[in-house]
mmCIF file of C-alpha atoms (C1' of nucleotides) in Angstrom:
data_model
loop_
_atom_site.group_PDB
_atom_site.id
_atom_site.type_symbol
_atom_site.label_atom_id
_atom_site.label_comp_id
_atom_site.label_asym_id
_atom_site.label_seq_id
_atom_site.Cartn_x
_atom_site.Cartn_y
_atom_site.Cartn_z
ATOM 1 C CA UNK A 1 49.561 -2.485 11.748
ATOM 2 C CA UNK A 2 49.795 -4.405 14.927
ATOM 3 C CA UNK A 3 53.478 -3.903 15.523
ATOM 4 C CA UNK A 4 56.230 -1.346 15.329
ATOM 5 C CA UNK A 5 58.135 -1.818 12.087
ATOM 6 C CA UNK A 6 60.514 1.078 12.382
ATOM 7 C CA UNK A 7 63.605 -0.898 13.291
ATOM 8 C CA UNK A 8 63.058 -3.325 10.450
ATOM 9 C CA UNK A 9 62.525 -0.504 8.000
ATOM 10 C CA UNK A 10 65.550 1.475 9.090
ATOM 11 C CA UNK A 11 67.871 -1.517 8.816
ATOM 12 C CA UNK A 12 66.568 -2.131 5.336
ATOM 13 C CA UNK A 13 67.174 1.457 4.286
ATOM 14 C CA UNK A 14 70.597 1.804 5.812
ATOM 15 C CA UNK A 15 71.922 -1.203 3.950
ATOM 16 C CA UNK A 16 70.528 0.110 0.683
ATOM 17 C CA UNK A 17 72.174 3.454 1.380
ATOM 18 C CA UNK A 18 75.492 1.713 1.722
ATOM 19 C CA UNK A 19 75.087 0.139 -1.706
ATOM 20 C CA UNK A 20 74.763 3.501 -3.429
ATOM 21 C CA UNK A 21 77.053 6.370 -4.050
ATOM 22 C CA UNK A 22 74.579 9.226 -4.293
ATOM 23 C CA UNK A 23 72.274 10.393 -1.531
ATOM 24 C CA UNK A 24 68.839 8.818 -1.378
ATOM 25 C CA UNK A 25 65.863 11.156 -1.234
ATOM 26 C CA UNK A 26 63.002 10.574 1.165
ATOM 27 C CA UNK A 27 60.886 9.922 -1.866
ATOM 28 C CA UNK A 28 63.093 7.133 -3.155
ATOM 29 C CA UNK A 29 63.279 5.596 0.283
ATOM 30 C CA UNK A 30 59.526 5.817 0.652
ATOM 31 C CA UNK A 31 59.087 3.800 -2.529
ATOM 32 C CA UNK A 32 61.473 1.133 -1.211
ATOM 33 C CA UNK A 33 59.443 0.859 1.975
ATOM 34 C CA UNK A 34 56.005 1.149 0.414
ATOM 35 C CA UNK A 35 55.190 4.205 2.412
ATOM 36 C CA UNK A 36 55.497 7.941 1.916
ATOM 37 C CA UNK A 37 58.284 10.456 2.392
ATOM 38 C CA UNK A 38 56.927 12.082 5.534
ATOM 39 C CA UNK A 39 57.004 8.798 7.397
ATOM 40 C CA UNK A 40 60.559 8.319 6.198
ATOM 41 C CA UNK A 41 61.712 11.704 7.471
ATOM 42 C CA UNK A 42 59.930 11.226 10.745
ATOM 43 C CA UNK A 43 61.569 7.866 11.339
ATOM 44 C CA UNK A 44 65.015 8.835 10.090
ATOM 45 C CA UNK A 45 65.081 11.917 12.302
ATOM 46 C CA UNK A 46 66.358 9.863 15.226
ATOM 47 C CA UNK A 47 69.183 8.410 13.163
ATOM 48 C CA UNK A 48 70.160 11.883 12.030
ATOM 49 C CA UNK A 49 70.111 13.204 15.591
ATOM 50 C CA UNK A 50 72.465 10.401 16.567
ATOM 51 C CA UNK A 51 74.853 11.195 13.746
ATOM 52 C CA UNK A 52 74.338 7.909 11.899
ATOM 53 C CA UNK A 53 73.063 9.608 8.749
ATOM 54 C CA UNK A 54 73.052 13.150 7.397
ATOM 55 C CA UNK A 55 70.383 14.916 5.403
ATOM 56 C CA UNK A 56 70.836 17.683 2.847
ATOM 57 C CA UNK A 57 68.243 19.929 1.320
ATOM 58 C CA UNK A 58 67.889 21.082 -2.261
ATOM 59 C CA UNK A 59 69.000 19.669 -5.584
ATOM 60 C CA UNK A 60 71.128 16.608 -5.190
ATOM 61 C CA UNK A 61 70.167 16.455 -1.550
ATOM 62 C CA UNK A 62 68.819 13.533 0.424
ATOM 63 C CA UNK A 63 70.134 11.068 2.975
ATOM 64 C CA UNK A 64 73.660 9.745 3.308
ATOM 65 C CA UNK A 65 75.297 7.284 5.642
ATOM 66 C CA UNK A 66 77.594 9.048 8.084
ATOM 67 C CA UNK A 67 79.575 5.996 9.140
ATOM 68 C CA UNK A 68 80.449 2.579 7.772
ATOM 69 C CA UNK A 69 78.010 -0.256 8.399
ATOM 70 C CA UNK A 70 80.484 -2.188 10.499
ATOM 71 C CA UNK A 71 80.347 0.620 13.038
ATOM 72 C CA UNK A 72 76.605 0.464 13.389
ATOM 73 C CA UNK A 73 74.827 -2.217 15.393
ATOM 74 C CA UNK A 74 71.158 -3.110 15.476
ATOM 75 C CA UNK A 75 71.201 -1.783 19.027
ATOM 76 C CA UNK A 76 72.477 1.607 17.851
ATOM 77 C CA UNK A 77 69.558 1.864 15.469
ATOM 78 C CA UNK A 78 67.077 0.653 18.054
ATOM 79 C CA UNK A 79 68.262 3.214 20.568
ATOM 80 C CA UNK A 80 68.269 5.967 17.940
ATOM 81 C CA UNK A 81 64.602 5.225 17.394
ATOM 82 C CA UNK A 82 64.001 6.118 21.017
ATOM 83 C CA UNK A 83 64.114 2.719 22.726
ATOM 84 C CA UNK A 84 60.615 1.752 21.698
ATOM 85 C CA UNK A 85 58.909 -0.871 23.873
ATOM 86 C CA UNK A 86 60.129 -4.381 23.138
ATOM 87 C CA UNK A 87 57.200 -6.293 24.589
ATOM 88 C CA UNK A 88 53.507 -6.238 23.934
ATOM 89 C CA UNK A 89 53.071 -7.786 27.396
ATOM 90 C CA UNK A 90 53.059 -5.660 30.505
ATOM 91 C CA UNK A 91 52.175 -5.435 34.161
ATOM 92 C CA UNK A 92 48.741 -4.392 35.352
ATOM 93 C CA UNK A 93 50.221 -2.073 37.968
ATOM 94 C CA UNK A 94 53.867 -1.130 38.230
ATOM 95 C CA UNK A 95 53.848 -0.453 41.934
ATOM 96 C CA UNK A 96 51.034 -2.393 43.565
ATOM 97 C CA UNK A 97 50.206 -2.531 47.253
ATOM 98 C CA UNK A 98 48.919 -6.072 47.003
ATOM 99 C CA UNK A 99 51.677 -8.471 48.002
ATOM 100 C CA UNK A 100 50.358 -11.106 45.639
ATOM 101 C CA UNK A 101 50.630 -8.727 42.749
ATOM 102 C CA UNK A 102 54.117 -7.747 43.846
ATOM 103 C CA UNK A 103 55.142 -11.395 43.668
ATOM 104 C CA UNK A 104 53.556 -11.708 40.236
ATOM 105 C CA UNK A 105 55.328 -8.591 39.026
ATOM 106 C CA UNK A 106 58.663 -9.848 40.233
ATOM 107 C CA UNK A 107 58.154 -13.194 38.530
ATOM 108 C CA UNK A 108 57.161 -11.593 35.267
ATOM 109 C CA UNK A 109 59.823 -8.929 35.446
ATOM 110 C CA UNK A 110 62.501 -11.489 35.890
ATOM 111 C CA UNK A 111 61.438 -13.415 32.816
ATOM 112 C CA UNK A 112 60.789 -10.331 30.713
ATOM 113 C CA UNK A 113 64.004 -8.684 31.844
ATOM 114 C CA UNK A 114 66.103 -11.693 30.913
ATOM 115 C CA UNK A 115 64.473 -11.953 27.513
ATOM 116 C CA UNK A 116 64.928 -8.266 26.914
ATOM 117 C CA UNK A 117 68.535 -8.427 27.887
ATOM 118 C CA UNK A 118 69.165 -11.369 25.585
ATOM 119 C CA UNK A 119 67.532 -9.504 22.728
ATOM 120 C CA UNK A 120 69.396 -6.258 23.258
ATOM 121 C CA UNK A 121 72.701 -8.036 23.826
ATOM 122 C CA UNK A 122 72.191 -9.740 20.516
ATOM 123 C CA UNK A 123 71.260 -6.452 18.866
ATOM 124 C CA UNK A 124 74.462 -4.997 20.216
ATOM 125 C CA UNK A 125 76.577 -7.743 18.699
ATOM 126 C CA UNK A 126 75.139 -7.716 15.197
ATOM 127 C CA UNK A 127 76.349 -4.946 12.925
ATOM 128 C CA UNK A 128 74.639 -3.745 9.804
ATOM 129 C CA UNK A 129 77.707 -5.007 7.972
ATOM 130 C CA UNK A 130 76.814 -8.516 9.130
ATOM 131 C CA UNK A 131 73.388 -8.184 7.583
ATOM 132 C CA UNK A 132 74.874 -6.704 4.418
ATOM 133 C CA UNK A 133 77.231 -9.667 4.164
ATOM 134 C CA UNK A 134 74.266 -11.988 4.426
ATOM 135 C CA UNK A 135 72.588 -10.010 1.686
ATOM 136 C CA UNK A 136 75.614 -10.399 -0.594
ATOM 137 C CA UNK A 137 75.559 -14.129 -0.040
ATOM 138 C CA UNK A 138 71.922 -14.238 -1.091
ATOM 139 C CA UNK A 139 72.707 -12.094 -4.066
ATOM 140 C CA UNK A 140 75.381 -14.473 -5.318
ATOM 141 C CA UNK A 141 73.105 -17.454 -4.816
ATOM 142 C CA UNK A 142 70.385 -15.645 -6.659
ATOM 143 C CA UNK A 143 72.573 -14.981 -9.681
ATOM 144 C CA UNK A 144 73.329 -18.640 -10.039
ATOM 145 C CA UNK A 145 69.780 -19.810 -9.482
ATOM 146 C CA UNK A 146 67.441 -17.027 -10.538
ATOM 147 C CA UNK A 147 64.433 -19.339 -10.916
ATOM 148 C CA UNK A 148 62.010 -19.279 -8.059
ATOM 149 C CA UNK A 149 62.315 -22.138 -5.691
ATOM 150 C CA UNK A 150 59.058 -22.977 -3.997
ATOM 151 C CA UNK A 151 60.821 -25.284 -1.581
ATOM 152 C CA UNK B 1 46.903 1.230 26.879
ATOM 153 C CA UNK B 2 50.401 0.548 25.827
ATOM 154 C CA UNK B 3 50.486 -3.111 26.731
ATOM 155 C CA UNK B 4 48.513 -6.278 27.216
ATOM 156 C CA UNK B 5 47.990 -6.831 30.935
ATOM 157 C CA UNK B 6 45.927 -9.987 30.807
ATOM 158 C CA UNK B 7 48.646 -12.406 31.833
ATOM 159 C CA UNK B 8 49.637 -10.284 34.794
ATOM 160 C CA UNK B 9 46.030 -9.946 35.879
ATOM 161 C CA UNK B 10 45.230 -13.621 35.575
ATOM 162 C CA UNK B 11 48.245 -14.672 37.595
ATOM 163 C CA UNK B 12 47.216 -12.235 40.278
ATOM 164 C CA UNK B 13 43.682 -13.586 40.388
ATOM 165 C CA UNK B 14 44.588 -17.243 40.332
ATOM 166 C CA UNK B 15 46.838 -16.909 43.354
ATOM 167 C CA UNK B 16 44.125 -15.076 45.260
ATOM 168 C CA UNK B 17 41.684 -17.823 44.350
ATOM 169 C CA UNK B 18 44.008 -20.353 45.867
ATOM 170 C CA UNK B 19 44.012 -18.442 49.169
ATOM 171 C CA UNK B 20 40.257 -18.680 49.535
ATOM 172 C CA UNK B 21 37.844 -21.460 50.169
ATOM 173 C CA UNK B 22 34.712 -20.050 48.570
ATOM 174 C CA UNK B 23 34.302 -19.197 44.914
ATOM 175 C CA UNK B 24 35.155 -15.655 43.877
ATOM 176 C CA UNK B 25 32.554 -13.771 41.877
ATOM 177 C CA UNK B 26 33.487 -11.757 38.808
ATOM 178 C CA UNK B 27 32.496 -8.715 40.779
ATOM 179 C CA UNK B 28 34.926 -9.417 43.588
ATOM 180 C CA UNK B 29 37.690 -10.165 41.121
ATOM 181 C CA UNK B 30 36.932 -6.973 39.221
ATOM 182 C CA UNK B 31 37.432 -4.969 42.397
ATOM 183 C CA UNK B 32 40.787 -6.669 42.977
ATOM 184 C CA UNK B 33 41.903 -5.741 39.474
ATOM 185 C CA UNK B 34 40.388 -2.269 39.384
ATOM 186 C CA UNK B 35 38.252 -3.099 36.425
ATOM 187 C CA UNK B 36 34.743 -4.409 35.876
ATOM 188 C CA UNK B 37 33.190 -7.867 35.867
ATOM 189 C CA UNK B 38 32.679 -8.140 32.124
ATOM 190 C CA UNK B 39 36.392 -7.745 31.500
ATOM 191 C CA UNK B 40 37.001 -10.425 34.112
ATOM 192 C CA UNK B 41 34.635 -12.923 32.480
ATOM 193 C CA UNK B 42 36.033 -12.198 29.063
ATOM 194 C CA UNK B 43 39.591 -12.772 30.179
ATOM 195 C CA UNK B 44 38.870 -15.785 32.375
ATOM 196 C CA UNK B 45 36.955 -17.494 29.572
ATOM 197 C CA UNK B 46 40.172 -18.883 28.131
ATOM 198 C CA UNK B 47 41.210 -20.330 31.482
ATOM 199 C CA UNK B 48 37.822 -21.966 31.858
ATOM 200 C CA UNK B 49 37.985 -23.443 28.353
ATOM 201 C CA UNK B 50 41.330 -24.955 29.254
ATOM 202 C CA UNK B 51 39.977 -26.467 32.443
ATOM 203 C CA UNK B 52 42.126 -24.411 34.784
ATOM 204 C CA UNK B 53 39.144 -22.839 36.524
ATOM 205 C CA UNK B 54 35.432 -23.524 36.687
ATOM 206 C CA UNK B 55 32.562 -21.086 36.849
ATOM 207 C CA UNK B 56 29.132 -21.547 38.437
ATOM 208 C CA UNK B 57 26.043 -19.447 38.059
ATOM 209 C CA UNK B 58 23.542 -18.375 40.665
ATOM 210 C CA UNK B 59 23.686 -17.989 44.423
ATOM 211 C CA UNK B 60 27.039 -19.008 45.822
ATOM 212 C CA UNK B 61 28.423 -19.192 42.325
ATOM 213 C CA UNK B 62 31.591 -17.690 40.924
ATOM 214 C CA UNK B 63 35.032 -18.877 39.945
ATOM 215 C CA UNK B 64 37.011 -21.733 41.451
ATOM 216 C CA UNK B 65 40.455 -23.138 40.795
ATOM 217 C CA UNK B 66 40.240 -26.514 39.067
ATOM 218 C CA UNK B 67 43.783 -27.653 39.816
ATOM 219 C CA UNK B 68 46.482 -26.944 42.355
ATOM 220 C CA UNK B 69 48.825 -24.058 41.654
ATOM 221 C CA UNK B 70 51.842 -26.306 41.377
ATOM 222 C CA UNK B 71 50.270 -27.850 38.304
ATOM 223 C CA UNK B 72 49.849 -24.550 36.532
ATOM 224 C CA UNK B 73 52.725 -22.718 34.865
ATOM 225 C CA UNK B 74 52.872 -19.169 33.587
ATOM 226 C CA UNK B 75 53.063 -20.713 30.133
ATOM 227 C CA UNK B 76 49.787 -22.566 30.677
ATOM 228 C CA UNK B 77 48.089 -19.301 31.503
ATOM 229 C CA UNK B 78 49.735 -17.485 28.619
ATOM 230 C CA UNK B 79 48.604 -20.135 26.160
ATOM 231 C CA UNK B 80 45.104 -20.194 27.642
ATOM 232 C CA UNK B 81 44.889 -16.489 26.874
ATOM 233 C CA UNK B 82 45.391 -17.354 23.226
ATOM 234 C CA UNK B 83 49.132 -16.890 22.779
ATOM 235 C CA UNK B 84 48.973 -13.135 22.551
ATOM 236 C CA UNK B 85 51.867 -11.448 20.741
ATOM 237 C CA UNK B 86 54.990 -11.227 22.876
ATOM 238 C CA UNK B 87 56.754 -8.430 21.034
ATOM 239 C CA UNK B 88 55.780 -4.918 20.143
ATOM 240 C CA UNK B 89 58.474 -5.065 17.443
ATOM 241 C CA UNK B 90 57.810 -6.629 14.084
ATOM 242 C CA UNK B 91 58.924 -6.979 10.498
ATOM 243 C CA UNK B 92 57.839 -4.557 7.807
ATOM 244 C CA UNK B 93 57.084 -7.392 5.398
ATOM 245 C CA UNK B 94 57.016 -11.062 6.311
ATOM 246 C CA UNK B 95 57.890 -12.341 2.873
ATOM 247 C CA UNK B 96 59.754 -9.654 0.967
ATOM 248 C CA UNK B 97 61.202 -9.953 -2.531
ATOM 249 C CA UNK B 98 64.025 -7.590 -1.724
ATOM 250 C CA UNK B 99 67.099 -9.603 -0.789
ATOM 251 C CA UNK B 100 68.276 -6.890 1.560
ATOM 252 C CA UNK B 101 65.042 -7.052 3.439
ATOM 253 C CA UNK B 102 65.243 -10.824 3.554
ATOM 254 C CA UNK B 103 68.627 -10.556 5.218
ATOM 255 C CA UNK B 104 67.250 -8.013 7.686
ATOM 256 C CA UNK B 105 64.293 -10.249 8.469
ATOM 257 C CA UNK B 106 66.532 -13.217 9.116
ATOM 258 C CA UNK B 107 68.730 -11.201 11.419
ATOM 259 C CA UNK B 108 65.817 -9.857 13.379
ATOM 260 C CA UNK B 109 63.970 -13.160 13.444
ATOM 261 C CA UNK B 110 66.945 -14.903 14.909
ATOM 262 C CA UNK B 111 67.241 -12.417 17.738
ATOM 263 C CA UNK B 112 63.509 -12.201 18.369
ATOM 264 C CA UNK B 113 63.061 -15.951 18.145
ATOM 265 C CA UNK B 114 65.770 -16.619 20.698
ATOM 266 C CA UNK B 115 64.362 -14.037 23.083
ATOM 267 C CA UNK B 116 60.855 -15.431 22.667
ATOM 268 C CA UNK B 117 62.067 -18.920 23.314
ATOM 269 C CA UNK B 118 63.914 -17.859 26.445
ATOM 270 C CA UNK B 119 60.817 -16.112 27.713
ATOM 271 C CA UNK B 120 58.435 -18.972 27.039
ATOM 272 C CA UNK B 121 60.865 -21.542 28.387
ATOM 273 C CA UNK B 122 61.018 -19.548 31.561
ATOM 274 C CA UNK B 123 57.232 -19.242 31.659
ATOM 275 C CA UNK B 124 57.044 -23.002 31.331
ATOM 276 C CA UNK B 125 59.311 -23.547 34.304
ATOM 277 C CA UNK B 126 57.674 -21.204 36.778
ATOM 278 C CA UNK B 127 54.511 -22.463 38.426
ATOM 279 C CA UNK B 128 51.889 -20.346 40.091
ATOM 280 C CA UNK B 129 52.896 -22.142 43.277
ATOM 281 C CA UNK B 130 56.353 -20.577 42.928
ATOM 282 C CA UNK B 131 54.811 -17.137 42.810
ATOM 283 C CA UNK B 132 52.530 -17.977 45.724
ATOM 284 C CA UNK B 133 55.543 -19.075 47.752
ATOM 285 C CA UNK B 134 57.180 -15.747 47.029
ATOM 286 C CA UNK B 135 54.028 -14.036 48.162
ATOM 287 C CA UNK B 136 54.053 -15.931 51.450
ATOM 288 C CA UNK B 137 57.616 -14.881 52.060
ATOM 289 C CA UNK B 138 56.630 -11.255 51.540
ATOM 290 C CA UNK B 139 53.677 -11.738 53.823
ATOM 291 C CA UNK B 140 55.829 -13.012 56.662
ATOM 292 C CA UNK B 141 58.297 -10.186 56.212
ATOM 293 C CA UNK B 142 55.433 -7.746 56.191
ATOM 294 C CA UNK B 143 54.065 -9.033 59.487
ATOM 295 C CA UNK B 144 57.365 -8.445 61.230
ATOM 296 C CA UNK B 145 58.016 -5.055 59.684
ATOM 297 C CA UNK B 146 54.701 -3.515 58.755
ATOM 298 C CA UNK B 147 56.155 0.007 58.538
ATOM 299 C CA UNK B 148 56.792 1.199 55.040
ATOM 300 C CA UNK B 149 60.351 0.965 53.953
ATOM 301 C CA UNK B 150 61.267 3.615 51.445
ATOM 302 C CA UNK B 151 64.477 1.853 50.540
ATOM 303 C "C1'" DT C 1 66.349 37.051 -8.678
ATOM 304 C "C1'" DC C 2 63.361 33.230 -9.213
ATOM 305 C "C1'" DA C 3 61.877 28.460 -9.826
ATOM 306 C "C1'" DT C 4 62.711 23.946 -8.293
ATOM 307 C "C1'" DT C 5 64.183 20.426 -5.285
ATOM 308 C "C1'" DT C 6 64.287 18.572 -0.937
ATOM 309 C "C1'" DC C 7 64.071 18.294 4.083
ATOM 310 C "C1'" DG C 8 61.440 19.782 8.623
ATOM 311 C "C1'" DC C 9 57.502 19.778 10.951
ATOM 312 C "C1'" DA C 10 52.826 20.456 12.593
ATOM 313 C "C1'" DA C 11 48.236 18.812 12.396
ATOM 314 C "C1'" DC C 12 45.175 15.697 11.281
ATOM 315 C "C1'" DC C 13 42.927 11.062 10.207
ATOM 316 C "C1'" DC C 14 43.053 5.943 10.017
ATOM 317 C "C1'" DC C 15 43.857 1.303 11.762
ATOM 318 C "C1'" DT C 16 44.422 -2.186 15.193
ATOM 319 C "C1'" DG C 17 44.137 -4.210 19.570
ATOM 320 C "C1'" DT C 18 43.216 -3.886 24.646
ATOM 321 C "C1'" DT C 19 40.197 -2.105 27.950
ATOM 322 C "C1'" DG C 20 35.856 -0.216 29.649
ATOM 323 C "C1'" DT C 21 30.750 -0.097 29.623
ATOM 324 C "C1'" DT C 22 25.905 -1.084 28.820
ATOM 325 C "C1'" DA C 23 22.381 -4.238 27.908
ATOM 326 C "C1'" DC C 24 20.226 -8.437 27.980
ATOM 327 C "C1'" DA C 25 19.715 -13.570 27.991
ATOM 328 C "C1'" DA C 26 20.069 -17.765 30.595
ATOM 329 C "C1'" DG C 27 21.008 -20.765 34.366
ATOM 330 C "C1'" DA C 28 21.113 -21.800 39.538
ATOM 331 C "C1'" DC C 29 19.347 -21.347 44.052
ATOM 332 C "C1'" DG C 30 16.225 -20.375 47.798
ATOM 333 C "C1'" DC D 1 9.080 -16.233 41.460
ATOM 334 C "C1'" DG D 2 12.951 -13.181 42.701
ATOM 335 C "C1'" DT D 3 17.665 -12.701 42.983
ATOM 336 C "C1'" DC D 4 22.346 -13.758 42.098
ATOM 337 C "C1'" DT D 5 25.652 -14.786 38.841
ATOM 338 C "C1'" DT D 6 27.791 -16.074 34.499
ATOM 339 C "C1'" DG D 7 27.748 -15.591 29.098
ATOM 340 C "C1'" DT D 8 27.857 -12.735 25.301
ATOM 341 C "C1'" DA D 9 27.090 -9.156 22.017
ATOM 342 C "C1'" DA D 10 27.732 -4.493 20.797
ATOM 343 C "C1'" DC D 11 29.946 -0.409 21.059
ATOM 344 C "C1'" DA D 12 32.819 3.519 23.034
ATOM 345 C "C1'" DA D 13 37.414 4.958 24.844
ATOM 346 C "C1'" DC D 14 42.168 5.080 24.350
ATOM 347 C "C1'" DA D 15 46.998 4.497 22.810
ATOM 348 C "C1'" DG D 16 50.477 4.092 19.482
ATOM 349 C "C1'" DG D 17 52.192 3.340 14.833
ATOM 350 C "C1'" DG D 18 51.319 4.654 10.326
ATOM 351 C "C1'" DG D 19 49.479 7.652 6.427
ATOM 352 C "C1'" DT D 20 48.397 12.260 4.416
ATOM 353 C "C1'" DT D 21 48.219 17.161 3.529
ATOM 354 C "C1'" DG D 22 50.021 21.594 3.822
ATOM 355 C "C1'" DC D 23 53.382 24.896 4.404
ATOM 356 C "C1'" DG D 24 57.881 26.767 5.710
ATOM 357 C "C1'" DA D 25 62.926 26.898 5.027
ATOM 358 C "C1'" DA D 26 67.178 25.909 2.957
ATOM 359 C "C1'" DA D 27 70.042 24.654 -1.029
ATOM 360 C "C1'" DT D 28 70.737 24.467 -5.902
ATOM 361 C "C1'" DG D 29 70.735 26.011 -10.588
ATOM 362 C "C1'" DA D 30 69.309 28.956 -14.338
#
DNA sequence: TCATTTCGCAACCCCTGTTGTTACAAGACG
DNA sequence: CGTCTTGTAACAACAGGGGTTGCGAAATGA
């Protein structure tokens, strides 16, 4: 597992939750994600703390969406996960004495900062409803052409 | 180690190499980077294989720049390091059957792809000479005002 | 009341990739 | 030949996401 899949997984789950009436249990979600319920609870905890989903214990319990998908952006979910690092690339020393390294840091920071900003701006503009709409389009196409296309 | 510091380190070293006449040994470089010579050789190997630096054994040996800094971009160095992953974020499944997950992947891939492209485009436009020029500016400023400024 | 369902959470191990370290071979120079 | 220096293999250290087990607590239903 080289990379952090939490955002991807949470988006996936949230859209499924919107498609269903009843709450989803951690166990059901775990099967969707090919993982196990503890990982699900651990990851969803941030979304719960931010009020995007609610969890209920006992019979008939599980996870429910707390707001419509068009009021939830990818950025909201990303932030709810605790702003995990975007880049695998980093600086050798954040506050170096060497003037050469300071110049290098500034050059890299400018490029990384711009890329990060572009990414997060985009995340902030895309709602989960946008992704769900894309899903519905695929679903319609799939009904008409259920055979596998191998391009 | 949360992130990959090789690019940052190599940029740092290459600019120092340009400031000096004689070859730099792995040992000297290691001291600059607060690491040890084996790490230096391992990391510089990619730059050597791409012809950006040369290495010589024995007395008076070490590492030398093989081309001027204005003919070396950050992208060149990045690629010479083997195109390491840019993002710490990734998809749960690269080729999912679930249509919801496909929609999520497309949404994320678009945002990540654009950010990656912006970053690498920028890397391709900045030469090591640009960073060196920034260093020289800092150096001049430092000579006039050597006292620490704490903002 | 009691059993069952379900979340909450701590504690641990596993995996992957960078970094650090030791050891040794091989080439270059005096 | 002796020393300097790179080249490389092998392995430990470390960090962070992910997986697993175990147990507690709350809600439900009989």
